[in-house]
Short mmCIF file of C-alpha atoms in Angstrom, two decimals:
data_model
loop_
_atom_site.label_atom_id
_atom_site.label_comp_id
_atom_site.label_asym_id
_atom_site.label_seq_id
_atom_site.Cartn_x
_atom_site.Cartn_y
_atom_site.Cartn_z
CA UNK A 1 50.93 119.55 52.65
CA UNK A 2 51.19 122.82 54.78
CA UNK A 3 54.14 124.91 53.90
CA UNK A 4 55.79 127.88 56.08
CA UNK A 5 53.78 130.36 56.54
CA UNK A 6 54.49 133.97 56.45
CA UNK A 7 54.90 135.56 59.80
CA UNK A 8 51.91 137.76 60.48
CA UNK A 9 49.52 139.14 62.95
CA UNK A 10 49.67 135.44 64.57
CA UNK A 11 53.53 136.15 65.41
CA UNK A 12 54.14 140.04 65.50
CA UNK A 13 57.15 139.67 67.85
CA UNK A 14 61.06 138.90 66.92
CA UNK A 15 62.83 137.70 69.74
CA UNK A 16 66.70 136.66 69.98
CA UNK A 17 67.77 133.50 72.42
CA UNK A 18 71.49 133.00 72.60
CA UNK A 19 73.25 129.77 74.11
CA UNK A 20 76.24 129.66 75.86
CA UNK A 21 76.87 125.51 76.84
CA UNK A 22 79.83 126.02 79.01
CA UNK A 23 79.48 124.63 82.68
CA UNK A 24 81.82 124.71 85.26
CA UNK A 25 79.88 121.15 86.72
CA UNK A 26 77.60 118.39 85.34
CA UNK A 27 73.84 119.15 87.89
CA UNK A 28 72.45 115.99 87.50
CA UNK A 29 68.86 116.65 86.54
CA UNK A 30 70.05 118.51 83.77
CA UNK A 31 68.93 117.47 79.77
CA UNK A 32 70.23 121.00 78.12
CA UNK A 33 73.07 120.38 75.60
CA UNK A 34 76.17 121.61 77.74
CA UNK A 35 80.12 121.26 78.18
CA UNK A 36 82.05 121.32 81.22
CA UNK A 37 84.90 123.03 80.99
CA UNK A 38 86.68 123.74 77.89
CA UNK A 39 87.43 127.38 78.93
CA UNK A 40 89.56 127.43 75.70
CA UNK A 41 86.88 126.87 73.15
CA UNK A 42 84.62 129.90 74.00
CA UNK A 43 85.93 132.78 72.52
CA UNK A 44 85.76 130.78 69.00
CA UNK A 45 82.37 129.27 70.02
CA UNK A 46 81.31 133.12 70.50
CA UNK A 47 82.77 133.76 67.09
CA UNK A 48 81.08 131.30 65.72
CA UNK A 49 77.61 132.81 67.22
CA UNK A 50 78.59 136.33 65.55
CA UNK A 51 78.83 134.96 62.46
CA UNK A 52 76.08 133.01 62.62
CA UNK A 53 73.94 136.32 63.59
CA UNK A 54 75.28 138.07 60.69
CA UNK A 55 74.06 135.11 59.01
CA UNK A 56 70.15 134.34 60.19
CA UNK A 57 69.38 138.48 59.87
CA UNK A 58 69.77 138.48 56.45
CA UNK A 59 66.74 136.19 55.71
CA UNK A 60 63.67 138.57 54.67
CA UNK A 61 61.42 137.26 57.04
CA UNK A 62 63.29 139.38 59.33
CA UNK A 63 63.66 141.95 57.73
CA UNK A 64 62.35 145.29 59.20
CA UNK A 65 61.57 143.69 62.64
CA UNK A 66 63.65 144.44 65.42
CA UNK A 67 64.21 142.44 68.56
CA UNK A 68 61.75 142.98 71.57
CA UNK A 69 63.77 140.89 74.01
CA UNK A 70 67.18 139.15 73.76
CA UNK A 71 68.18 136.41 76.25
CA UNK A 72 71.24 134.77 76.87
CA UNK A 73 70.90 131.02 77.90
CA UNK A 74 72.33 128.10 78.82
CA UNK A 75 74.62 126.44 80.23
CA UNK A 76 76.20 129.61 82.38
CA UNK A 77 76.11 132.52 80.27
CA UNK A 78 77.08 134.31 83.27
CA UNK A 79 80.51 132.96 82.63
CA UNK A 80 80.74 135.04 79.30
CA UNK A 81 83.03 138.18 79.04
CA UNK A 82 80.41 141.17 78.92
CA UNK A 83 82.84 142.08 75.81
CA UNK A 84 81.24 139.39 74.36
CA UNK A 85 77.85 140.40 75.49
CA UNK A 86 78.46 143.86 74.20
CA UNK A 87 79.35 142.76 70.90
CA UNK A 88 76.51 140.52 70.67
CA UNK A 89 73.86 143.33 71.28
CA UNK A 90 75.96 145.89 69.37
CA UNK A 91 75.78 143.50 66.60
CA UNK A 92 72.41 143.30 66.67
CA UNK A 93 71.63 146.39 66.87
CA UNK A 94 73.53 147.46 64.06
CA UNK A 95 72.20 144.05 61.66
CA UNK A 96 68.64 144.03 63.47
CA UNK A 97 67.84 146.49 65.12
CA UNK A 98 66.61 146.57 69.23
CA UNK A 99 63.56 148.70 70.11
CA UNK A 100 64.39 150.72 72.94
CA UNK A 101 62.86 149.75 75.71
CA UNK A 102 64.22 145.59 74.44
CA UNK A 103 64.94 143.68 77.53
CA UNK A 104 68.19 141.79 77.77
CA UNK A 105 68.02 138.62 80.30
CA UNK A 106 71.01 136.93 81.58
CA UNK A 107 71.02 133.34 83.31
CA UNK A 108 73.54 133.56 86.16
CA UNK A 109 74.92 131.24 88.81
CA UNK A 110 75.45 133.36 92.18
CA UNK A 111 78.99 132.18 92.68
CA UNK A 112 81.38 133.99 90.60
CA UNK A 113 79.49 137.31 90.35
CA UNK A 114 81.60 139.38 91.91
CA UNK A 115 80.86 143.63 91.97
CA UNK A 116 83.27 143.64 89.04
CA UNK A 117 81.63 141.15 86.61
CA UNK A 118 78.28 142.81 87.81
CA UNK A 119 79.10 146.24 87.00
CA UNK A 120 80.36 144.73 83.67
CA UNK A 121 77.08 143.22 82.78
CA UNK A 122 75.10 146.43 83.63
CA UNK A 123 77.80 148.23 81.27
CA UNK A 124 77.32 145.79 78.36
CA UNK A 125 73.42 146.41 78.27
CA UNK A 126 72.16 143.38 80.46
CA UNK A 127 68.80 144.47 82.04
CA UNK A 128 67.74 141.43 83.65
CA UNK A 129 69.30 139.01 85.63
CA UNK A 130 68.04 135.36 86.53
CA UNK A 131 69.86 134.19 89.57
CA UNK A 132 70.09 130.14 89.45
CA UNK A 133 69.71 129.50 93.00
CA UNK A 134 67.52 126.13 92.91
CA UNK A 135 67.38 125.57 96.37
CA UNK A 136 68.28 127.65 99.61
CA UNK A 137 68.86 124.56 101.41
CA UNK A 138 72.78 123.59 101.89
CA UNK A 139 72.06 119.66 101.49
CA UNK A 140 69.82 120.02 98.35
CA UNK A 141 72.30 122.30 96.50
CA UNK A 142 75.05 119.55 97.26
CA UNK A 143 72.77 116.94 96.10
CA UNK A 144 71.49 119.08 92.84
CA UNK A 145 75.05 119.39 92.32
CA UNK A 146 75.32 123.25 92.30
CA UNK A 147 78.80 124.87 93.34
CA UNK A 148 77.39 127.27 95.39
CA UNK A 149 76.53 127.88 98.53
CA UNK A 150 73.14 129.30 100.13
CA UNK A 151 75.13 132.66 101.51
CA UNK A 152 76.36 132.99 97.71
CA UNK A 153 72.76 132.87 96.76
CA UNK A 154 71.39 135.54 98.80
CA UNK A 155 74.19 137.83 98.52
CA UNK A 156 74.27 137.35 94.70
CA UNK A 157 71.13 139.11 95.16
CA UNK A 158 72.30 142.40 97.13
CA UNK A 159 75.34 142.36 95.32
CA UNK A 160 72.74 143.09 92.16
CA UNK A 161 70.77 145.19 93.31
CA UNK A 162 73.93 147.42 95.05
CA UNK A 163 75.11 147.36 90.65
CA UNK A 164 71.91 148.65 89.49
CA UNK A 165 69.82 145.93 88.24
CA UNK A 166 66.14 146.34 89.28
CA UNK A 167 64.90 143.60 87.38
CA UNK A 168 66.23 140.27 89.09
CA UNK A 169 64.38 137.11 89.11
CA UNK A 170 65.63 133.45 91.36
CA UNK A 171 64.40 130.04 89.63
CA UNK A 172 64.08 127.53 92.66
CA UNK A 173 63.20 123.70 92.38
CA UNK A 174 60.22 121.80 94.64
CA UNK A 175 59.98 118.24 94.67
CA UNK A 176 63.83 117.11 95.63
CA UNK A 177 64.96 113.89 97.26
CA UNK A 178 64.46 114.20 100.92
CA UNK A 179 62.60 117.85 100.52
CA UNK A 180 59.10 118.03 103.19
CA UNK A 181 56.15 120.65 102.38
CA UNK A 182 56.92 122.59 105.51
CA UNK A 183 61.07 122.86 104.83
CA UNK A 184 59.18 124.09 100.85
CA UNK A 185 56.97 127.26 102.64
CA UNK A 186 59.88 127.93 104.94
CA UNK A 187 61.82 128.92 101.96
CA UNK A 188 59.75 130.12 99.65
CA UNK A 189 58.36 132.90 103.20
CA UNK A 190 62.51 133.54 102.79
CA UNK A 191 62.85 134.35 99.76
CA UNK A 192 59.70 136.34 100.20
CA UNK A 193 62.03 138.31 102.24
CA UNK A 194 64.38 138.68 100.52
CA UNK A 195 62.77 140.33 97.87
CA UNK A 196 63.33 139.55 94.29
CA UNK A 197 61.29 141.11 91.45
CA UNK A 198 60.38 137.20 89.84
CA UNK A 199 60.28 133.99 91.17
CA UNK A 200 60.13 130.57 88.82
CA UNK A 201 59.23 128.06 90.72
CA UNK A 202 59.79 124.41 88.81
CA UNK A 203 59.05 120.86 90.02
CA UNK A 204 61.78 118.78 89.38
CA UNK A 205 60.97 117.00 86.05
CA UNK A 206 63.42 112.90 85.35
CA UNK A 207 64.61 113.96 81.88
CA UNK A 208 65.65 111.16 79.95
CA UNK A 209 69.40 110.25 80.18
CA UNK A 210 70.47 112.02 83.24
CA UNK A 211 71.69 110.75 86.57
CA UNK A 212 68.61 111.49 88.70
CA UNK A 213 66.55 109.11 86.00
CA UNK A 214 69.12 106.42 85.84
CA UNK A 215 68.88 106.57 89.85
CA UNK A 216 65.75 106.93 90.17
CA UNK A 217 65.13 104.06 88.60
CA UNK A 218 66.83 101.95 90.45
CA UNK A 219 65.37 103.32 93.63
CA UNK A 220 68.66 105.67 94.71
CA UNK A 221 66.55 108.17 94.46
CA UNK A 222 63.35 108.88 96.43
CA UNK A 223 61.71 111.64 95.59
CA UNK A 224 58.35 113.16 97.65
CA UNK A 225 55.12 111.94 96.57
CA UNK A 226 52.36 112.98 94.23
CA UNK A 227 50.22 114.50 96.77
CA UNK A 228 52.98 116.78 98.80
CA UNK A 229 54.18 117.45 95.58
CA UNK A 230 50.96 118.93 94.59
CA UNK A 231 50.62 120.80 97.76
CA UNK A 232 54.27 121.90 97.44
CA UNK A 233 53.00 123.38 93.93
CA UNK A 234 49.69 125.10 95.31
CA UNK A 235 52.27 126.46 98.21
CA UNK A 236 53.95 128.55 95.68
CA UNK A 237 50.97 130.95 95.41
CA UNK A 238 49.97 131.07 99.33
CA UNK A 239 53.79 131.96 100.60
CA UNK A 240 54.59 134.45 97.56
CA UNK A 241 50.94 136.73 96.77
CA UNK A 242 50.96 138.32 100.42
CA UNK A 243 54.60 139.71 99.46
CA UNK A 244 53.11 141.13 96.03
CA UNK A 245 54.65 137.73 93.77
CA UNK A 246 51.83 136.82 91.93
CA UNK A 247 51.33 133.92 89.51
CA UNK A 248 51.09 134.73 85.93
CA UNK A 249 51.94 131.29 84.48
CA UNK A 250 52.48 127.82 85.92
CA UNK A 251 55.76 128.44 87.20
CA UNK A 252 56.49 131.91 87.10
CA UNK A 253 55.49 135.06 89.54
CA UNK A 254 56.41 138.55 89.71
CA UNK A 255 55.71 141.40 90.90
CA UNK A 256 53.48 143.51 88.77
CA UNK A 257 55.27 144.81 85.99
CA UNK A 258 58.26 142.47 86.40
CA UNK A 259 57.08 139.91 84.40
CA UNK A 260 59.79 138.04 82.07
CA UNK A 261 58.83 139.98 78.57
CA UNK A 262 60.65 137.15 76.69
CA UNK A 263 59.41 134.06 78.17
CA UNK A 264 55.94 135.89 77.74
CA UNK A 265 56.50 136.37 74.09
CA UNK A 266 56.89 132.69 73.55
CA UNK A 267 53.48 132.05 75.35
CA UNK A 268 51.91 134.77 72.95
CA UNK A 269 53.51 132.58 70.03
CA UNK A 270 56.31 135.43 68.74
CA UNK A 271 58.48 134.59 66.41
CA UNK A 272 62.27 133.33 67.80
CA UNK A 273 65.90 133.43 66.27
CA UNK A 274 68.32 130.75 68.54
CA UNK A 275 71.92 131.13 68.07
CA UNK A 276 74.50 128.76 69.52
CA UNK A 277 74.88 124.93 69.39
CA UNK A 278 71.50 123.38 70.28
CA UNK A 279 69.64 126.66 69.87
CA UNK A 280 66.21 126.04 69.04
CA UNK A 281 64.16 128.82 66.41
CA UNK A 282 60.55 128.65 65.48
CA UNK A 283 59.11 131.39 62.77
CA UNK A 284 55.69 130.77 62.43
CA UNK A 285 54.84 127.46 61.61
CA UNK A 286 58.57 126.67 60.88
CA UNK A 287 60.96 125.00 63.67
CA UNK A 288 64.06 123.79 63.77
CA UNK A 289 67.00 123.88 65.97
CA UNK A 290 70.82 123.88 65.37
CA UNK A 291 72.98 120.72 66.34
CA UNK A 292 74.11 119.85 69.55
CA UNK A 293 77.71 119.67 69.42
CA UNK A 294 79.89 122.05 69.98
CA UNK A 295 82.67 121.53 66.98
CA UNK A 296 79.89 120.06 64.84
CA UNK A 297 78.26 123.81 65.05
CA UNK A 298 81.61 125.75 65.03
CA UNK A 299 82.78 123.59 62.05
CA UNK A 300 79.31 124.65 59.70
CA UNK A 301 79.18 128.23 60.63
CA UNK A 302 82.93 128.91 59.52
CA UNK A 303 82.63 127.00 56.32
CA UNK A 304 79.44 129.44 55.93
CA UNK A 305 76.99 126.87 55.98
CA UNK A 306 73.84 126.21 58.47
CA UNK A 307 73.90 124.98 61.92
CA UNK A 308 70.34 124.40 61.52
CA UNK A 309 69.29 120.16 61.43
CA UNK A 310 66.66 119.45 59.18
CA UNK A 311 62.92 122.00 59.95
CA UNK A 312 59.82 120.98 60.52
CA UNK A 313 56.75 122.76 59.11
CA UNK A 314 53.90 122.22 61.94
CA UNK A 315 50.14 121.79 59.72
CA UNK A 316 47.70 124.53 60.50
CA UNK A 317 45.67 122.44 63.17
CA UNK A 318 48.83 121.35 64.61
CA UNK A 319 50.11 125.22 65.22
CA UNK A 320 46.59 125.89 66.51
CA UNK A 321 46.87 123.24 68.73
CA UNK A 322 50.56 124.60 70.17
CA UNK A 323 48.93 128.00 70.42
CA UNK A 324 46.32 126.61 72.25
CA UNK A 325 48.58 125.17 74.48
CA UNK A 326 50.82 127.87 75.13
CA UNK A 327 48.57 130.63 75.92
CA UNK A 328 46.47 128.24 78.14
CA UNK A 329 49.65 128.41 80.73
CA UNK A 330 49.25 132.09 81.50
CA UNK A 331 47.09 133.05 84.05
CA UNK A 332 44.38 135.00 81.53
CA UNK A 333 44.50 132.17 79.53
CA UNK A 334 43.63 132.77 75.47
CA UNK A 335 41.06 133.78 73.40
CA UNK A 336 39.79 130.21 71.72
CA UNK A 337 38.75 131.93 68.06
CA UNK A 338 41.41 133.55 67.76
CA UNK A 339 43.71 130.55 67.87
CA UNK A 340 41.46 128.69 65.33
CA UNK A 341 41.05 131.35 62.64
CA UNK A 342 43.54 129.19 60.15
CA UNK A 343 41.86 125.74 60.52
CA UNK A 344 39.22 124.05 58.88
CA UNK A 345 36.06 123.15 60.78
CA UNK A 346 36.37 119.30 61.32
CA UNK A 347 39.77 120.28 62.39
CA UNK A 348 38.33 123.10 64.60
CA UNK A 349 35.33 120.91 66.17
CA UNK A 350 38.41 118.58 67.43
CA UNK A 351 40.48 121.41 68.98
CA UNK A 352 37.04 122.80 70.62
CA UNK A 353 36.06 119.09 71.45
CA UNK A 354 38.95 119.29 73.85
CA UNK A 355 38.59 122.23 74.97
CA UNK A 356 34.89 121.16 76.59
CA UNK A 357 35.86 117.84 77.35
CA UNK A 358 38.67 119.95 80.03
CA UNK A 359 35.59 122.54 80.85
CA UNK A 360 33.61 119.56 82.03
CA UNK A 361 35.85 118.24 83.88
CA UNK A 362 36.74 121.39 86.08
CA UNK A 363 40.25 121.94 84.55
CA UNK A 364 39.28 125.14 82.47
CA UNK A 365 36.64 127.89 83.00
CA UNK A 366 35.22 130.95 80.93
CA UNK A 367 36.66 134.19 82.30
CA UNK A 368 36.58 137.95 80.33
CA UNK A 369 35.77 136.42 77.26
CA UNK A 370 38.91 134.21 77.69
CA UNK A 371 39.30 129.93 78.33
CA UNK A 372 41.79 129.39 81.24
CA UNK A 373 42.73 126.64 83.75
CA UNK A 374 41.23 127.03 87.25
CA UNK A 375 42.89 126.34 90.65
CA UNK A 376 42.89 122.24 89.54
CA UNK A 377 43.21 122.84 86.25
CA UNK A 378 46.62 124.14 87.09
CA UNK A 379 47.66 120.85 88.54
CA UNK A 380 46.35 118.69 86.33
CA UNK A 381 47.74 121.31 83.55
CA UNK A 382 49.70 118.40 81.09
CA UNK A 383 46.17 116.18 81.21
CA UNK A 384 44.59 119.18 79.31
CA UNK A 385 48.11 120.10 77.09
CA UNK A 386 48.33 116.58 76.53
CA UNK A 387 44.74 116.46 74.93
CA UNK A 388 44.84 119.32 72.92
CA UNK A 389 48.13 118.58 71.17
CA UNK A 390 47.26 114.76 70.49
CA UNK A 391 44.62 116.80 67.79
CA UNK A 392 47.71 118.36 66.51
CA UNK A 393 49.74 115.75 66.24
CA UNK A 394 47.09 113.12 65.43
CA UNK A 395 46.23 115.45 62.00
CA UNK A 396 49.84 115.57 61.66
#
């Protein structure tokens, strides 16, 4: 049986992902663990991730690595006191350690960020907002049950930018009930206008138990179909490149030199510390993630034990196979031997045999001594995922 591995040249990076679950509403598409509410719980919940920090750094696979990135998740993290966010990177700092240049992300809904709460961020060391604006469509926001509105969205921008940040990214969502190609480019040539640094563009994905599966299956909820949904995808590229936004993974673009260094760092397989209920971790081959319930989390970190449920140790072919995966959704793709250096040959002729089985069929290509997915590829991207991590998990 495979046991943890030591992190190495495979997983250079150290990384720090922080949840915050506190919502103001329930969006209905959404499967992350959250709360509504319960303003009174988070300044014990943020406690609780202190202590759990001080916790986690002590383990000597960390020790002498100090974060590249940290980002705060969620949930609305931009509902968080930047005290809080403060003492967060001050404490990791101080038990860690932060190279200097480390980039600090914040998720943030546009409504509520007013010039005081942004100047607060930029005080407490955030260098990188994410503005949550989904759609810039009144009815879809309604119906994606956001609580803001599409002037909140685009003024959450200048409002930013007039407090210093000059790293701001907008996630938006394509596919939506009632949403038409041409309504997609018209807003995706606006927010080409308007000018952020990073767009993430994400089809809207059913995720088990929430209310857009439960009425979707029942047929409440039409959604467009597979063809506009692909050109909706390919659309991404055509509206956003001629205003410098250029794809360098499935869903993400940015403008050169804007690209998110911490979601990048889990496509180059870097090793990640989550803290907060629900926070997932994976150090080298190990993963696990803490449990999803508030108390339940609160309750094990003050009586000093783990949050963590139960890890699991990925095999080597099964890690390749994740690697494999992961660097395959950038836009240079990876380098094939590199991934495989750890497993044994029948193991590796699987992994390879679907690698050509996708090069056959048009979904990857050679390029610079690289494997990547070409323009189809890209939409047929979880056919080709799919196949390489059945060899993992088949070995498994």
């Amino acid at each position: 049986m495979t046991g943890p591995r030591t992190p190495g040249k495979r997983t250079p990076g150290l990384h720090l992902y922080v949840h915050f679950p506190f919502c103001r509403a329930r969006c209905p598409y959404c499967a992350f663990y959250f709360v509504v509410g319960r303003a009174e719980a988070r300044r014990p919940y943020g406690d609780a991730v202190l202590a759990e920090l001080d916790r986690v750094v002590k383990d000597p696979r960390f020790a002498g690595r100090p974060l590249r990135s940290v980002y705060f998740g969620g949930g609305t993290p931009s509902l968080l006191e930047p005290a809080f966010l403060a003492a967060v990177l001050e404490r990791a700092r101080d038990r860690a350690g932060l190279v200097p240049d480390a980039e600090v992300s914040l998720e943030a809904n546009p409504d509520g960020l007013d010039d005081e709460r942004l100047a607060g961020l930029r005080a407490a060391g955030v260098t990188r907002l994410t503005l949550g604006w989904q759609s810039l469509r009144e009815e879809p926001l309604r119906a994606l049950g956001r609580t803001h509105t599409v002037r909140e969205a685009t003024e959450s921008l200048a409002d930013a930018r007039r407090a210093g940040f000059d790293n701001i990214g907008v996630d938006l969502m394509f596919g939506l009930a009632g949403q038409t190609v041409a309504q997609w480019r018209e807003d995706l040539r606006r927010v080409a206008e308007l000018g952020p640094d990073h767009v993430s563009a994400y089809e809207l994905t059913l995720e088990e138990g929430t209310r857009f599966t439960r009425q979707h299956a029942d047929g409440r909820l039409r959604l467009p179909d597979e063809d506009a949904r692909a050109e909706m995808f390919e659309s991404v590229d055509e509206e956003l490149a001629p205003a410098g936004i250029v794809r360098y993974e499935i869903s993400n673009f940015a403008r050169p030199g804007f690209e998110c260094r911490h979601n990048r760092s889990g496509w180059r397989g870097d090793d990640l510390l989550g803290l907060g209920a629900s926070a997932a971790s994976h150090v080298a081959n190990a993963r696990w993630t803490n449990v999803a319930d508030l108390d339940v989390y609160r309750q094990r970190v003050e009586s000093g034990r783990s949050p963590a449920e139960a890890p699991d140790v990925l095999d080597d072919v099964t890690w390749a196979a994740e690697d494999l995966y992961l660097g395959l959704r950038t836009v240079e793709g990876t380098v094939v031997d590199d991934r495989l250096e750890a497993v044994g040959a029948d193991d590796r002729a699987r992994l390879r045999g679907a690698i050509d089985r996708a090069r056959a069929s048009g979904l990857l290509e050679d390029a610079d001594g690289r494997v990547r997915l070409t323009r189809r590829g890209r939409l047929l991207a979880d056919t080709v995922f799919d196949d390489l991590l059945s060899v993992g998990g088949a070995a498994g």
